[in-house]
GROMACS .gro file of C-alpha atoms in nm:
model
  197
    1MET     CA    1 -18.048   0.017  -5.576
    2ALA     CA    2 -17.824  -0.049  -5.876
    3GLN     CA    3 -17.836  -0.422  -5.804
    4THR     CA    4 -18.220  -0.416  -5.796
    5THR     CA    5 -18.233  -0.228  -6.126
    6LEU     CA    6 -17.994  -0.480  -6.281
    7PHE     CA    7 -18.213  -0.768  -6.159
    8TYR     CA    8 -18.528  -0.617  -6.316
    9LYS     CA    9 -18.345  -0.539  -6.642
   10ARG     CA   10 -18.214  -0.897  -6.661
   11ASN     CA   11 -18.562  -1.029  -6.575
   12ASP     CA   12 -18.725  -0.823  -6.855
   13GLN     CA   13 -18.471  -0.941  -7.113
   14THR     CA   14 -18.510  -1.304  -7.011
   15LEU     CA   15 -18.890  -1.278  -7.018
   16GLY     CA   16 -18.875  -1.124  -7.367
   17ILE     CA   17 -18.650  -1.402  -7.496
   18PHE     CA   18 -18.874  -1.662  -7.332
   19CYS     CA   19 -19.186  -1.522  -7.502
   20LEU     CA   20 -19.010  -1.514  -7.837
   21VAL     CA   21 -18.894  -1.876  -7.806
   22ILE     CA   22 -19.239  -1.999  -7.697
   23SER     CA   23 -19.405  -1.814  -7.987
   24ALA     CA   24 -19.163  -1.967  -8.237
   25LEU     CA   25 -19.222  -2.317  -8.099
   26LEU     CA   26 -19.599  -2.284  -8.113
   27VAL     CA   27 -19.595  -2.150  -8.469
   28HIS     CA   28 -19.365  -2.437  -8.576
   29GLU     CA   29 -19.591  -2.700  -8.418
   30ALA     CA   30 -19.904  -2.554  -8.579
   31ASP     CA   31 -19.756  -2.625  -8.923
   32GLY     CA   32 -19.776  -3.001  -8.874
   33PHE     CA   33 -19.509  -3.264  -8.908
   34GLN     CA   34 -19.337  -3.373  -9.227
   35PHE     CA   35 -19.300  -3.750  -9.270
   36ARG     CA   36 -19.043  -3.883  -9.515
   37VAL     CA   37 -19.222  -4.167  -9.693
   38GLY     CA   38 -19.080  -4.499  -9.580
   39GLY     CA   39 -18.874  -4.349  -9.297
   40SER     CA   40 -18.583  -4.112  -9.248
   41ARG     CA   41 -18.351  -4.280  -9.500
   42ALA     CA   42 -18.601  -4.435  -9.740
   43SER     CA   43 -18.666  -4.337 -10.099
   44TRP     CA   44 -18.982  -4.369 -10.309
   45GLU     CA   45 -18.893  -4.676 -10.513
   46VAL     CA   46 -19.007  -5.035 -10.572
   47PRO     CA   47 -18.986  -5.197 -10.227
   48THR     CA   48 -18.824  -5.533 -10.159
   49ASP     CA   49 -19.115  -5.615  -9.923
   50ALA     CA   50 -19.463  -5.594 -10.081
   51THR     CA   51 -19.615  -5.442  -9.765
   52PHE     CA   52 -19.331  -5.199  -9.687
   53TYR     CA   53 -19.506  -4.866  -9.755
   54ASN     CA   54 -19.842  -4.955  -9.606
   55HIS     CA   55 -19.675  -5.110  -9.301
   56TRP     CA   56 -19.479  -4.788  -9.256
   57ALA     CA   57 -19.800  -4.582  -9.283
   58GLU     CA   58 -19.981  -4.803  -9.031
   59ASN     CA   59 -19.702  -4.739  -8.779
   60ASN     CA   60 -19.747  -4.362  -8.797
   61ARG     CA   61 -20.032  -4.132  -8.703
   62PHE     CA   62 -20.115  -3.867  -8.960
   63GLN     CA   63 -20.315  -3.555  -8.885
   64ILE     CA   64 -20.450  -3.263  -9.085
   65GLY     CA   65 -20.159  -3.023  -9.143
   66ASP     CA   66 -19.899  -3.300  -9.159
   67SER     CA   67 -19.724  -3.366  -9.489
   68LEU     CA   68 -19.549  -3.644  -9.678
   69LEU     CA   69 -19.207  -3.600  -9.838
   70PHE     CA   70 -19.145  -3.830 -10.134
   71VAL     CA   71 -18.777  -3.852 -10.236
   72TYR     CA   72 -18.700  -4.024 -10.569
   73ALA     CA   73 -18.500  -3.994 -10.891
   74ALA     CA   74 -18.702  -3.739 -11.090
   75ASN     CA   75 -18.589  -3.874 -11.426
   76GLN     CA   76 -18.697  -4.230 -11.336
   77ASP     CA   77 -19.014  -4.203 -11.127
   78SER     CA   78 -19.295  -3.980 -11.005
   79VAL     CA   79 -19.575  -3.979 -10.748
   80LEU     CA   80 -19.947  -3.973 -10.825
   81GLN     CA   81 -20.226  -3.901 -10.583
   82VAL     CA   82 -20.515  -4.115 -10.706
   83THR     CA   83 -20.862  -4.246 -10.622
   84ARG     CA   84 -20.916  -4.576 -10.444
   85ASP     CA   85 -21.003  -4.752 -10.772
   86ASP     CA   86 -20.696  -4.614 -10.949
   87TYR     CA   87 -20.484  -4.727 -10.652
   88THR     CA   88 -20.626  -5.080 -10.669
   89ASN     CA   89 -20.581  -5.102 -11.048
   90CYS     CA   90 -20.253  -4.907 -11.071
   91ASN     CA   91 -20.419  -4.670 -11.317
   92THR     CA   92 -20.176  -4.383 -11.392
   93ALA     CA   93 -20.393  -4.218 -11.661
   94SER     CA   94 -20.599  -3.971 -11.454
   95PRO     CA   95 -20.438  -3.878 -11.122
   96ILE     CA   96 -20.581  -3.622 -10.881
   97GLN     CA   97 -20.228  -3.474 -10.856
   98ARG     CA   98 -19.896  -3.554 -11.023
   99PHE     CA   99 -19.554  -3.486 -10.865
  100THR     CA  100 -19.238  -3.513 -11.075
  101ASP     CA  101 -18.962  -3.305 -10.913
  102GLY     CA  102 -18.788  -3.581 -10.712
  103HIS     CA  103 -18.847  -3.406 -10.380
  104SER     CA  104 -19.226  -3.381 -10.359
  105VAL     CA  105 -19.428  -3.265 -10.060
  106PHE     CA  106 -19.797  -3.340 -10.016
  107GLN     CA  107 -19.980  -3.170  -9.726
  108PHE     CA  108 -20.295  -3.322  -9.577
  109ASN     CA  109 -20.586  -3.080  -9.563
  110GLN     CA  110 -20.862  -3.329  -9.486
  111SER     CA  111 -20.909  -3.648  -9.290
  112GLY     CA  112 -20.971  -3.990  -9.439
  113PRO     CA  113 -20.777  -4.219  -9.673
  114HIS     CA  114 -20.529  -4.079  -9.927
  115TYR     CA  115 -20.395  -4.298 -10.208
  116PHE     CA  116 -20.055  -4.265 -10.377
  117ILE     CA  117 -19.893  -4.471 -10.652
  118SER     CA  118 -19.581  -4.456 -10.863
  119GLY     CA  119 -19.625  -4.273 -11.193
  120VAL     CA  120 -19.457  -4.573 -11.355
  121SER     CA  121 -19.733  -4.832 -11.394
  122GLN     CA  122 -19.498  -5.132 -11.362
  123ASN     CA  123 -19.356  -4.990 -11.037
  124CYS     CA  124 -19.707  -4.961 -10.899
  125HIS     CA  125 -19.780  -5.323 -10.993
  126ASN     CA  126 -19.459  -5.407 -10.800
  127ASN     CA  127 -19.609  -5.245 -10.485
  128GLU     CA  128 -19.469  -4.895 -10.508
  129LYS     CA  129 -19.793  -4.757 -10.368
  130LEU     CA  130 -19.919  -4.622 -10.039
  131ILE     CA  131 -20.242  -4.565  -9.847
  132VAL     CA  132 -20.234  -4.304  -9.570
  133VAL     CA  133 -20.529  -4.256  -9.335
  134VAL     CA  134 -20.545  -3.907  -9.184
  135LEU     CA  135 -20.724  -3.884  -8.852
  136ALA     CA  136 -21.019  -3.653  -8.796
  137ASP     CA  137 -20.936  -3.317  -8.638
  138ARG     CA  138 -21.032  -3.357  -8.272
  139SER     CA  139 -20.888  -3.021  -8.162
  140ARG     CA  140 -21.205  -2.835  -8.252
  141THR     CA  141 -21.498  -2.960  -8.054
  142ASN     CA  142 -21.828  -2.952  -8.235
  143PRO     CA  143 -22.125  -2.847  -8.025
  144VAL     CA  144 -22.377  -3.122  -7.970
  145ALA     CA  145 -22.654  -3.066  -8.218
  146THR     CA  146 -23.016  -3.114  -8.124
  147PRO     CA  147 -23.156  -3.401  -8.328
  148PRO     CA  148 -23.422  -3.302  -8.580
  149PRO     CA  149 -23.781  -3.386  -8.494
  150ALA     CA  150 -23.894  -3.732  -8.597
  151PRO     CA  151 -24.057  -3.738  -8.940
  152ALA     CA  152 -24.428  -3.797  -8.962
  153ALA     CA  153 -24.522  -4.160  -9.025
  154SER     CA  154 -24.274  -4.264  -9.290
  155THR     CA  155 -24.173  -4.604  -9.416
  156SER     CA  156 -23.825  -4.499  -9.529
  157THR     CA  157 -23.527  -4.614  -9.328
  158PRO     CA  158 -23.333  -4.353  -9.133
  159PRO     CA  159 -22.986  -4.256  -9.256
  160PRO     CA  160 -22.696  -4.444  -9.099
  161PRO     CA  161 -22.540  -4.280  -8.794
  162GLU     CA  162 -22.237  -4.060  -8.849
  163VAL     CA  163 -21.918  -4.255  -8.780
  164HIS     CA  164 -21.610  -4.091  -8.632
  165PRO     CA  165 -21.301  -4.315  -8.635
  166ALA     CA  166 -21.115  -4.335  -8.309
  167ALA     CA  167 -20.766  -4.195  -8.301
  168ALA     CA  168 -20.501  -4.465  -8.330
  169PRO     CA  169 -20.213  -4.443  -8.087
  170ARG     CA  170 -19.886  -4.313  -8.223
  171SER     CA  171 -19.598  -4.549  -8.209
  172SER     CA  172 -19.329  -4.464  -7.958
  173HIS     CA  173 -19.091  -4.345  -8.231
  174SER     CA  174 -19.344  -4.123  -8.406
  175HIS     CA  175 -19.366  -3.750  -8.369
  176ASN     CA  176 -19.633  -3.631  -8.127
  177ALA     CA  177 -19.679  -3.255  -8.160
  178ALA     CA  178 -19.863  -3.201  -7.832
  179SER     CA  179 -19.619  -3.386  -7.609
  180SER     CA  180 -19.310  -3.243  -7.778
  181THR     CA  181 -19.446  -2.889  -7.737
  182VAL     CA  182 -19.516  -2.948  -7.369
  183ALA     CA  183 -19.169  -3.098  -7.322
  184ARG     CA  184 -19.004  -2.803  -7.495
  185ILE     CA  185 -19.201  -2.549  -7.290
  186GLY     CA  186 -19.120  -2.742  -6.970
  187GLY     CA  187 -18.752  -2.745  -7.057
  188ILE     CA  188 -18.747  -2.372  -7.125
  189LEU     CA  189 -18.932  -2.300  -6.800
  190GLY     CA  190 -18.679  -2.515  -6.616
  191ILE     CA  191 -18.388  -2.319  -6.764
  192LEU     CA  192 -18.551  -1.988  -6.674
  193LEU     CA  193 -18.623  -2.097  -6.318
  194ALA     CA  194 -18.265  -2.219  -6.279
  195THR     CA  195 -18.145  -1.880  -6.401
  196PHE     CA  196 -18.331  -1.696  -6.125
  197MET     CA  197 -18.268  -1.942  -5.840
   0.00000   0.00000   0.00000
């Protein structure tokens, strides 16, 4: 009898720890992933390769909730979030947002292209700039809407169809929140099963 009680007590403690670990993992994954601009050791600075930053961005898959970490010397540079035209022209005069602390984090809250340039105009002209395309949120399925009735005899052209970009595959070295969560949960389940076998 004492051995049975000990088994159930151990089982309840393990189950409680398991639930706590799973909850922590799911909350962490819901926050998104933080990408250090340029890679794990890179800094926000004038690149030696003109396509460095955009090549880096093309090799990653960004989603709503993810964030960028810009690391740079605060007394020598800054980061500006800008419009497409300001990106193209390296216009530093009217940014959407300005970051100056040397360790700046920008979180994506909408899909589509996001444009960043150096706050030092000459650095921007020397390719210290970045375009990041954030994928549409596919986790929430939108119900299929019934199309509106056709308009009565009209000569106007219909609006263009709504375009939804396809999700680009993540590179093998990029973070994939769904698969890493599944792997973590599988690993924890394996440990728990081994404990009771």
